[in-house]
Coordinates of C-alpha atoms and ligand atoms in Angstrom, one line a residue:
M4 CA -4.9 7.3 1.0
A5 CA -1.5 8.4 -0.2
R6 CA 0.8 5.6 -1.2
I7 CA 3.5 5.0 1.4
R8 CA 6.9 4.9 -0.2
G9 CA 8.8 1.6 0.2
L10 CA 5.7 -0.5 0.9
T11 CA 5.6 -2.0 -2.5
T12 CA 4.2 -5.4 -1.7
I13 CA 0.8 -6.3 -0.4
S14 CA 2.3 -8.6 2.3
A15 CA 4.5 -5.8 3.5
R16 CA 1.5 -3.5 3.7
I17 CA -0.6 -6.0 5.7
V18 CA 2.3 -6.7 8.1
V19 CA 2.7 -2.9 8.6
A20 CA -1.0 -2.4 9.0
F21 CA -1.2 -5.1 11.7
A22 CA 1.9 -3.8 13.4
V23 CA 0.4 -0.3 13.6
L24 CA -2.8 -1.8 15.0
I25 CA -1.1 -4.0 17.6
V26 CA 1.2 -1.2 18.7
T27 CA -1.7 1.3 19.0
F28 CA -4.0 -1.0 20.9
G29 CA -1.1 -2.3 23.0
G30 CA -0.1 1.3 23.8
V31 CA -3.6 2.3 24.8
S32 CA -4.0 -0.8 27.0
A33 CA -0.7 -0.3 28.7
Y34 CA -1.5 3.4 29.3
S35 CA -4.8 2.4 30.8
V36 CA -3.2 -0.2 33.0
V37 CA -0.6 2.2 34.3
N38 CA -3.2 4.8 35.1
L39 CA -5.5 2.3 36.8
S40 CA -2.7 1.0 39.0
R41 CA -1.8 4.7 39.9
L42 CA -5.4 5.2 40.9
G43 CA -5.4 2.0 42.8
R44 CA -2.3 3.1 44.9
Q45 CA -4.0 6.3 45.7
I46 CA -7.2 4.5 46.8
R47 CA -5.2 2.2 49.0
L48 CA -3.3 5.1 50.5
I49 CA -6.6 6.8 51.5
R50 CA -8.3 3.6 52.7
T51 CA -5.4 2.1 54.7
G52 CA -3.5 5.3 55.4
Y53 CA -5.0 8.7 55.6
V54 CA -8.6 7.8 56.8
P55 CA -7.5 5.6 59.8
L56 CA -4.8 8.2 60.6
A57 CA -7.4 11.0 60.6
L58 CA -9.7 9.0 62.8
Q59 CA -6.8 8.3 65.2
A60 CA -5.9 12.0 65.2
K61 CA -9.5 12.8 66.1
E62 CA -9.4 10.3 69.0
L63 CA -6.1 11.8 70.2
E64 CA -7.5 15.3 70.2
E65 CA -10.5 14.2 72.2
K66 CA -8.3 12.5 74.8
Q67 CA -6.2 15.6 75.0
T68 CA -9.3 17.7 75.6
Q69 CA -10.4 15.4 78.4
L70 CA -7.0 15.6 80.0
R71 CA -6.9 19.3 79.6
E72 CA -10.3 19.8 81.2
F73 CA -9.4 17.5 84.1
L74 CA -6.5 19.7 84.9
D75 CA -8.9 22.5 85.5
D76 CA -10.9 20.3 87.9
V77 CA -7.9 19.1 89.9
T78 CA -8.0 21.8 92.5
A79 CA -11.7 21.0 93.1
E80 CA -11.0 17.4 93.9
S81 CA -10.6 16.2 97.4
S82 CA -8.9 12.8 97.0
A83 CA -5.2 12.7 95.9
A84 CA -5.5 9.0 95.1
R85 CA -8.4 9.6 92.8
V86 CA -6.6 12.5 91.1
E87 CA -3.6 10.3 90.5
A88 CA -5.7 7.3 89.3
R89 CA -7.6 9.5 86.8
L90 CA -4.5 11.4 85.6
R91 CA -2.6 8.2 85.1
S92 CA -5.5 6.8 83.1
Y93 CA -5.7 9.9 80.9
L94 CA -2.0 9.9 80.3
A95 CA -1.9 6.2 79.5
T96 CA -4.7 6.3 77.0
R97 CA -3.2 9.4 75.4
A98 CA 0.2 7.7 75.2
R99 CA -1.4 4.6 73.7
D100 CA -3.3 6.6 71.1
L101 CA -0.2 8.5 70.1
R102 CA 1.8 5.3 69.8
E103 CA -0.8 3.8 67.5
A104 CA -0.9 7.0 65.4
I105 CA 2.9 6.8 65.1
E106 CA 2.7 3.2 64.1
M107 CA 0.1 4.0 61.5
A108 CA 2.3 6.7 60.0
D109 CA 5.3 4.4 60.0
A110 CA 3.2 1.8 58.2
L111 CA 2.7 4.2 55.3
R112 CA 5.1 2.7 52.8
D113 CA 5.1 2.6 49.0
V114 CA 3.6 6.1 49.0
P115 CA 3.1 7.9 45.6
P116 CA 5.9 10.5 45.1
G117 CA 3.5 13.4 45.5
H118 CA 2.6 12.3 49.0
R119 CA 6.0 11.6 50.4
A120 CA 6.7 15.0 51.8
G121 CA 3.3 15.1 53.5
V122 CA 3.8 11.7 55.1
A123 CA 7.2 12.8 56.3
D124 CA 5.6 15.9 57.8
I125 CA 3.0 13.8 59.6
R126 CA 5.7 11.6 61.1
R127 CA 7.7 14.7 62.2
Q128 CA 4.7 16.3 63.9
L129 CA 3.8 13.0 65.7
A130 CA 7.4 12.8 67.0
E131 CA 7.1 16.4 68.3
F132 CA 3.9 15.5 70.1
A133 CA 5.7 12.6 71.7
E134 CA 8.6 14.9 72.8
A135 CA 6.2 17.4 74.3
I136 CA 4.5 14.6 76.2
D137 CA 7.9 13.4 77.5
R138 CA 8.8 16.9 78.5
A139 CA 5.6 17.1 80.6
A140 CA 6.3 13.8 82.6
P141 CA 8.5 15.5 85.3
L142 CA 5.8 18.1 85.8
Y143 CA 3.2 15.4 86.4
D144 CA 5.5 13.8 88.9
A145 CA 5.9 17.2 90.7
L146 CA 2.1 17.7 90.6
L147 CA 1.3 14.3 92.0
A148 CA 3.9 14.6 94.8
D149 CA 1.6 17.0 96.7
P150 CA -1.4 17.9 94.5
P151 CA -3.1 21.2 95.5
L152 CA -6.5 19.7 96.4
A153 CA -9.5 21.5 97.9
G154 CA -9.5 21.2 101.6
V155 CA -6.4 19.1 101.7
A156 CA -3.5 20.6 103.7
P157 CA 0.0 20.5 102.2
R158 CA 2.3 17.9 103.5
D159 CA 5.3 20.0 102.7
A160 CA 4.9 23.7 101.8
A161 CA 7.8 23.5 99.3
A162 CA 6.4 20.4 97.6
R163 CA 2.9 22.0 97.5
D164 CA 4.5 25.1 95.9
R165 CA 6.2 23.0 93.3
A166 CA 3.0 21.1 92.6
Q167 CA 1.1 24.4 92.2
Q168 CA 3.7 25.7 89.7
A169 CA 3.7 22.4 87.9
L170 CA 0.0 22.5 87.5
E171 CA 0.1 26.0 86.1
R172 CA 2.8 25.0 83.6
L173 CA 0.9 21.9 82.7
V174 CA -2.3 23.8 82.1
R175 CA -0.3 26.0 79.6
S176 CA 1.5 23.2 77.9
E177 CA -1.4 20.9 77.6
T178 CA -3.6 23.7 76.3
E179 CA -1.0 24.4 73.6
L180 CA -0.7 20.7 72.8
R181 CA -4.5 20.5 72.5
S182 CA -4.6 23.3 70.0
R183 CA -1.7 21.7 68.1
L184 CA -3.5 18.3 68.1
S185 CA -6.7 20.0 67.0
R186 CA -4.8 21.6 64.0
F187 CA -3.2 18.2 63.3
W188 CA -6.6 16.5 63.1
R189 CA -8.1 19.2 60.9
W190 CA -5.0 18.9 58.7
Q191 CA -5.5 15.2 58.5
R192 CA -9.2 15.7 57.5
R193 CA -8.1 18.1 54.8
I194 CA -5.6 15.6 53.4
V195 CA -8.3 12.9 53.1
E196 CA -10.7 15.3 51.4
A197 CA -8.1 16.7 49.0
T198 CA -6.8 13.3 48.1
A199 CA -10.3 12.0 47.5
L200 CA -11.1 15.0 45.4
H201 CA -7.9 14.5 43.4
L202 CA -8.7 10.9 43.1
E203 CA -12.1 11.7 41.6
E204 CA -10.5 14.2 39.1
S205 CA -7.9 11.6 38.1
E206 CA -10.5 9.0 37.6
S207 CA -12.5 11.2 35.3
Y208 CA -9.4 12.3 33.4
V209 CA -8.2 8.8 33.0
R210 CA -11.7 7.7 31.9
Q211 CA -11.9 10.5 29.2
L212 CA -8.3 9.9 28.1
T213 CA -8.9 6.1 27.8
L214 CA -12.1 6.7 25.9
G215 CA -10.4 9.2 23.6
L216 CA -7.4 7.0 22.9
G217 CA -9.8 4.0 22.4
G218 CA -11.7 6.1 19.9
L219 CA -8.5 7.1 18.1
A220 CA -7.3 3.5 18.0
V221 CA -10.7 2.4 16.5
L222 CA -10.4 5.2 13.9
L223 CA -6.9 4.1 13.1
G224 CA -8.1 0.6 12.8
V225 CA -10.8 1.7 10.3
L226 CA -8.2 3.7 8.3
V227 CA -5.8 0.7 8.2
A228 CA -8.6 -1.6 7.1
V229 CA -9.6 0.9 4.3
W230 CA -5.9 1.1 3.3
A231 CA -5.5 -2.7 3.2
T232 CA -8.7 -3.0 1.2
R233 CA -7.5 -0.4 -1.2
S234 CA -4.2 -2.3 -1.6
L235 CA -6.2 -5.3 -2.7
L236 CA -8.3 -3.4 -5.2
P237 CA -6.0 -4.0 -8.1
L238 CA -6.9 -7.7 -7.8
K239 CA -10.5 -6.8 -8.6
R240 CA -9.1 -5.1 -11.8
L241 CA -7.4 -8.3 -12.7
Q242 CA -10.6 -10.3 -12.2
L243 CA -12.6 -7.9 -14.4
A244 CA -9.9 -8.0 -17.1
A245 CA -9.9 -11.8 -17.0
R246 CA -13.6 -11.8 -17.5
R247 CA -13.4 -9.4 -20.4
I248 CA -10.8 -11.7 -22.1
A249 CA -13.0 -14.7 -21.4
A250 CA -15.9 -12.8 -23.1
G251 CA -13.8 -12.4 -26.2
D252 CA -12.3 -8.9 -25.7
Y253 CA -8.7 -10.1 -26.5
A254 CA -7.3 -6.6 -26.7
S255 CA -8.1 -5.9 -23.0
R256 CA -5.1 -4.9 -21.0
I257 CA -4.5 -4.1 -17.3
D258 CA -2.9 -1.2 -15.6
E259 CA 0.5 -2.5 -14.5
R260 CA 0.8 -0.1 -11.5
G261 CA 0.2 -1.1 -7.9
P262 CA 1.8 -3.3 -5.3
A263 CA 4.6 -5.5 -6.5
E264 CA 2.7 -8.8 -6.6
V265 CA -0.2 -7.2 -8.4
A266 CA 2.0 -5.4 -10.9
E267 CA 3.9 -8.6 -11.6
L268 CA 0.6 -10.5 -12.0
A269 CA -0.8 -7.7 -14.3
R270 CA 2.4 -7.9 -16.4
E271 CA 2.1 -11.7 -16.7
F272 CA -1.6 -11.3 -17.5
N273 CA -0.9 -8.7 -20.2
V274 CA 1.7 -11.0 -21.7
M275 CA -0.9 -13.8 -21.7
G276 CA -3.4 -11.4 -23.2
R277 CA -1.0 -10.5 -26.1
A278 CA -0.3 -14.2 -26.7
V279 CA -4.0 -15.0 -26.8
E280 CA -4.7 -12.1 -29.1
S281 CA -2.0 -13.1 -31.6
R282 CA -3.1 -16.7 -31.4
E283 CA -6.6 -15.5 -32.2
R284 CA -5.3 -13.4 -35.1
D285 CA -3.4 -16.4 -36.4
L286 CA -6.5 -18.5 -36.2
V287 CA -8.6 -16.0 -38.1
R288 CA -5.8 -15.8 -40.7
S289 CA -5.6 -19.5 -41.2
E290 CA -9.4 -19.8 -41.4
R291 CA -9.3 -17.2 -44.1
L292 CA -6.4 -19.0 -45.8
A293 CA -8.5 -22.1 -45.9
V294 CA -11.4 -20.2 -47.6
V295 CA -8.9 -18.7 -50.1
G296 CA -7.7 -22.2 -50.9
K297 CA -11.2 -23.4 -51.7
M298 CA -12.0 -20.2 -53.6
A299 CA -8.8 -20.6 -55.6
A300 CA -9.8 -24.1 -56.6
S301 CA -13.2 -23.1 -57.9
I302 CA -11.7 -20.0 -59.6
T303 CA -9.3 -22.3 -61.4
H304 CA -12.2 -24.4 -62.8
E305 CA -14.9 -21.8 -63.2
V306 CA -13.2 -18.6 -64.0
R307 CA -9.7 -19.1 -65.3
N308 CA -10.6 -21.0 -68.5
P309 CA -13.5 -18.8 -69.5
L310 CA -11.3 -15.8 -68.8
S311 CA -8.6 -17.0 -71.1
S312 CA -11.1 -17.7 -73.9
I313 CA -12.6 -14.2 -73.4
G314 CA -9.1 -12.8 -73.7
L315 CA -8.4 -14.9 -76.8
N316 CA -11.7 -14.0 -78.5
A317 CA -11.2 -10.3 -77.7
E318 CA -7.8 -10.5 -79.4
L319 CA -9.3 -12.3 -82.5
L320 CA -12.1 -9.8 -82.6
E321 CA -9.6 -6.9 -82.6
E322 CA -7.8 -8.5 -85.5
E323 CA -11.0 -9.0 -87.5
L324 CA -11.9 -5.3 -86.8
A325 CA -8.4 -4.3 -88.0
A326 CA -9.1 -6.1 -91.3
L327 CA -12.4 -4.2 -91.7
G328 CA -10.8 -0.8 -91.2
G329 CA -12.7 2.5 -90.8
D330 CA -13.5 4.9 -87.9
A331 CA -16.1 2.8 -86.2
A332 CA -13.8 -0.2 -86.4
G333 CA -11.1 1.9 -84.6
E334 CA -13.4 2.7 -81.7
A335 CA -14.5 -1.0 -81.4
R336 CA -10.8 -2.0 -81.4
A337 CA -10.1 0.3 -78.5
L338 CA -13.0 -1.3 -76.6
C339 CA -11.5 -4.8 -77.4
R340 CA -8.1 -3.6 -76.0
A341 CA -9.9 -2.4 -72.8
I342 CA -11.5 -5.8 -72.5
Q343 CA -8.1 -7.4 -72.8
T344 CA -6.6 -5.2 -70.1
E345 CA -9.3 -6.0 -67.7
V346 CA -9.0 -9.7 -68.5
D347 CA -5.3 -9.5 -67.9
R348 CA -5.8 -7.9 -64.6
L349 CA -8.4 -10.6 -63.6
T350 CA -6.0 -13.3 -64.8
S351 CA -3.2 -11.9 -62.6
I352 CA -5.5 -11.7 -59.6
T353 CA -6.4 -15.4 -60.1
E354 CA -2.7 -16.1 -60.4
E355 CA -2.2 -14.4 -57.1
Y356 CA -5.0 -16.5 -55.5
L357 CA -3.5 -19.6 -56.9
N358 CA 0.0 -18.8 -55.7
F359 CA -1.4 -18.2 -52.3
A360 CA -3.6 -21.3 -52.1
R361 CA -1.1 -23.7 -53.6
L362 CA 2.0 -22.4 -51.9
P363 CA 4.2 -25.6 -52.1
K364 CA 6.5 -26.7 -49.3
P365 CA 9.7 -24.7 -49.7
K366 CA 12.6 -26.6 -51.3
L367 CA 15.4 -25.6 -49.1
H368 CA 19.0 -25.2 -50.3
P369 CA 21.9 -23.2 -49.0
H370 CA 21.9 -19.9 -50.8
D371 CA 23.8 -16.6 -50.7
I372 CA 21.1 -14.2 -49.5
N373 CA 23.1 -11.2 -50.9
A374 CA 23.1 -12.7 -54.4
I375 CA 19.3 -13.2 -54.3
V376 CA 18.7 -9.6 -53.1
E377 CA 21.1 -8.1 -55.6
Q378 CA 19.5 -10.0 -58.5
L379 CA 16.0 -8.9 -57.4
V380 CA 17.0 -5.3 -56.9
D381 CA 18.7 -5.2 -60.4
F382 CA 15.6 -6.7 -61.9
E383 CA 13.2 -4.3 -60.3
R384 CA 15.3 -1.1 -60.5
E385 CA 13.8 0.0 -63.8
P386 CA 10.1 -0.6 -63.1
L387 CA 10.4 1.0 -59.7
A388 CA 12.2 4.0 -61.0
A389 CA 9.4 4.4 -63.5
R390 CA 7.1 4.9 -60.5
G391 CA 9.4 7.4 -58.8
A392 CA 11.1 4.9 -56.4
T393 CA 14.9 4.8 -56.2
V394 CA 16.2 1.4 -55.0
V395 CA 19.4 1.1 -53.1
A396 CA 21.0 -2.1 -51.8
E397 CA 23.2 -2.1 -48.7
L398 CA 24.6 -5.5 -48.3
A399 CA 26.7 -6.8 -45.4
T400 CA 29.8 -8.8 -46.2
A401 CA 30.6 -12.3 -45.0
L402 CA 27.1 -13.5 -44.4
P403 CA 26.6 -17.2 -43.9
R404 CA 24.7 -19.1 -46.5
V405 CA 21.1 -19.7 -45.5
E406 CA 18.8 -22.7 -46.3
V407 CA 16.0 -21.1 -48.4
D408 CA 13.7 -21.7 -51.3
D409 CA 15.1 -19.0 -53.6
Q410 CA 11.9 -18.8 -55.7
Q411 CA 9.7 -18.3 -52.7
L412 CA 12.1 -15.8 -51.0
R413 CA 12.2 -13.8 -54.2
Q414 CA 8.4 -13.7 -54.2
A415 CA 8.3 -12.6 -50.6
L416 CA 10.8 -9.8 -51.1
L417 CA 9.1 -8.7 -54.3
N418 CA 5.9 -8.2 -52.4
L419 CA 7.7 -6.0 -49.9
L420 CA 9.4 -4.0 -52.7
R421 CA 6.2 -3.5 -54.6
N422 CA 4.4 -2.3 -51.5
A423 CA 7.2 0.2 -50.9
A424 CA 6.9 1.3 -54.5
D425 CA 3.1 1.7 -54.1
A426 CA 3.6 3.8 -51.0
L427 CA 6.4 6.0 -52.6
E428 CA 4.3 6.5 -55.8
E429 CA 1.5 7.8 -53.7
A430 CA 3.8 10.1 -51.9
G431 CA 5.3 11.4 -55.2
G432 CA 8.6 9.5 -55.0
G433 CA 11.3 8.5 -52.6
T434 CA 13.9 5.8 -51.8
V435 CA 13.6 2.2 -50.8
A436 CA 16.6 0.6 -49.2
V437 CA 17.2 -3.1 -49.1
R438 CA 19.7 -4.1 -46.5
T439 CA 21.2 -7.4 -45.3
R440 CA 23.0 -8.0 -42.1
L441 CA 23.7 -10.6 -39.4
A442 CA 20.9 -10.8 -36.9
P443 CA 21.7 -10.1 -33.2
G444 CA 23.1 -13.4 -31.9
G445 CA 25.1 -13.9 -35.1
R446 CA 23.4 -17.1 -36.3
R447 CA 20.6 -15.7 -38.5
V448 CA 20.4 -13.3 -41.4
Q449 CA 18.2 -10.2 -41.6
I450 CA 16.8 -8.7 -44.7
E451 CA 15.3 -5.2 -44.3
V452 CA 13.1 -3.4 -46.8
A453 CA 12.8 0.2 -45.7
D454 CA 11.1 3.1 -47.5
D455 CA 10.7 6.8 -46.6
G456 CA 7.1 6.9 -47.7
P457 CA 4.0 8.0 -45.8
G458 CA 4.1 5.2 -43.2
I459 CA 1.3 3.1 -41.8
P460 CA -1.2 4.5 -39.2
P461 CA -1.0 2.8 -35.8
D462 CA -4.6 1.4 -36.0
V463 CA -3.7 -0.3 -39.4
V464 CA -0.3 -1.6 -38.7
D465 CA -1.6 -4.7 -36.8
K466 CA -3.7 -5.8 -39.7
V467 CA -1.3 -5.5 -42.6
F468 CA -0.5 -9.3 -42.6
D469 CA -4.2 -10.2 -42.5
P470 CA -5.4 -11.9 -45.8
F471 CA -7.6 -9.5 -47.8
F472 CA -6.6 -6.5 -45.8
S473 CA -5.8 -3.7 -48.2
T474 CA -6.1 0.1 -48.2
K475 CA -5.6 0.2 -52.0
D476 CA -8.4 0.5 -54.6
R477 CA -7.1 -2.4 -56.6
G478 CA -5.2 -4.3 -53.9
T479 CA -6.1 -7.9 -53.1
G480 CA -4.6 -7.7 -49.6
L481 CA -2.8 -11.0 -50.2
G482 CA 0.8 -9.7 -50.8
L483 CA 1.9 -9.5 -47.1
A484 CA -0.2 -12.5 -46.1
L485 CA 1.7 -14.5 -48.7
T486 CA 5.0 -13.0 -47.6
L487 CA 4.3 -13.9 -44.0
Q488 CA 3.3 -17.5 -45.0
I489 CA 6.6 -17.9 -46.9
V490 CA 8.7 -16.6 -44.1
R491 CA 6.9 -18.8 -41.5
E492 CA 7.4 -21.9 -43.8
H493 CA 11.1 -21.1 -43.7
G494 CA 11.0 -21.0 -39.9
G495 CA 11.7 -17.3 -39.9
A496 CA 10.0 -14.2 -38.6
I497 CA 8.9 -10.9 -40.1
E498 CA 8.4 -7.6 -38.3
V499 CA 7.0 -4.3 -39.3
D500 CA 8.0 -0.9 -37.8
S501 CA 6.2 2.1 -39.1
A502 CA 4.6 5.4 -38.1
P503 CA 2.9 8.0 -40.2
G504 CA 5.6 10.4 -41.6
R505 CA 8.5 8.2 -40.6
G506 CA 8.4 5.6 -43.4
T507 CA 8.0 1.9 -43.1
R508 CA 10.5 -0.9 -42.4
F509 CA 9.9 -4.6 -42.8
V510 CA 12.6 -6.9 -41.3
V511 CA 12.7 -10.6 -42.3
T512 CA 14.9 -12.8 -40.1
L513 CA 15.9 -16.2 -41.5
Ligands
LIG622 N1 5.6 0.0 -47.4 C1 4.4 0.3 -47.1 N2 4.0 1.6 -46.8 C2 2.8 1.9 -46.4 N3 1.8 1.0 -46.3 C3 2.0 -0.3 -46.6 C4 3.4 -0.7 -46.9 N4 3.3 -2.1 -47.1 C5 2.1 -2.5 -46.8 N5 1.3 -1.4 -46.5 C6 -0.1 -1.5 -46.2 O1 -0.5 -2.8 -46.0 C7 -1.6 -3.2 -46.7 C8 -1.5 -4.6 -47.1 O2 -0.5 -4.9 -48.0 P1 -0.6 -6.1 -48.9 O3 0.7 -6.2 -49.7 O4 -0.9 -7.3 -48.1 O5 -1.8 -5.8 -49.8 P2 -1.9 -4.7 -50.9 O6 -0.6 -4.2 -51.3 O7 -2.9 -3.7 -50.5 O8 -2.5 -5.6 -52.1 P3 -1.6 -6.4 -53.2 O9 -0.4 -6.7 -52.5 O10 -2.4 -7.6 -53.4 O11 -1.5 -5.5 -54.3 C9 -1.5 -2.2 -47.9 O12 -2.8 -2.0 -48.5 C10 -1.0 -1.0 -47.3 O13 -2.1 -0.2 -46.6
LIG623 MG1 1.1 -5.5 -51.7

């Protein structure tokens, strides 16, 4: 999943993830509740409104039919009292039914917006029915004043005439009212059917929508869970790296990208890894130093004395041969000199071992660093020039005096100078600069030995201070180890900065 900008911490991501989930599920629930209550209102409207009203309309229409049919039979009746009684009864029940219908329509409150116009129409029609019935009242009075009954003579010819006309008008008006009531009842039935159908459709729509939204919310939940899990993955990397280090892979490092807390942890972890690695390296170094110490002691006893007597005897032998003279003697003398050279080399190696093993505690006195450097450079200029290396000194003025053991410092710097000369000789010549300056902070002094030689490959640069590490055929690999030891004994630090083709720079800070 793409990284969302700005969400750089795990806690922020988890909060956002939960917020998204809560909002989504809350939204879906709220939507469902709103829809359910809408459906509920429609159901209530049908159950308590439209259905009873439709039944009432049916009842009303039946009463109207009976009344209308009775009007046809009036002339066949023979008793005015019975006609009046039945007519009054029909009129009363019709009036009661209509009143009830009007009450039902009035009771329709809290109607959903889509139904308001329909309900208003129902009320209007019911009011019109009531008006029509009211209009008919005088006609009934006229009819009942002297009803035109079969075989009953009129009491008053004019009243009988009016009754006859009233009956004819009533037949017309009640017929019309019956067909209007019949339409009204059918309309009510259609409303019930249409609303029920709409209700069914809404229910199925709401069900599908709720299911769909629920599914979407679940999918979102899964995605959020995956996202949160992925945010925590870097912790797994940390755990694996910790295991690797515990298993001895001290060079193991962790990718420092990821959420802020993890990146911070990874950085701390890498710092710790580097510290452990350098501690481990120091440990190996000091173990080797201890071995060198023991070796040096035995070399002193077992090798040094025999070596010097071999050298001495070879010298004597050469003198004897010189006294003999002759060609064969000349060849033998050359062999003796070769023996002496090798003995000298071996002696100097044993010296180096001894130096290293028996490095005394430095005797610290305040010294002018520039003076030490200048003297050393002057002393080494000739021999270095012979090997193609030009030495230059660039000395800062007004440096503070520093507490050092001048002998040991000279030895340390000499090792750096000789390494530079070795590198330059190999490259066919170049310059080595020795610089002094005030260290950043102004309280310490830095001595830099920089050459423009071939440089040190990156995979080698970490090992140059290890005892016995050398890339040279005849190197002991003790030069820089000794330099490092001297600098450390002085409470100082030494750093190397080198890359192939860029030369090499050693900086000693004291
Ligand atoms: N100025 C330099 N340029 C290039 N490589 C260097 C330089 N200084 C040190 N090195 C590398 O560091 C290694 C270790 O140096 P160190 O002085 O400890 O031993 P060495 O010079 O090989 O042997 P020794 O000092 O006993 O003659 C060298 O073999 C060389 O590969
Ligand atoms: Mg060296």
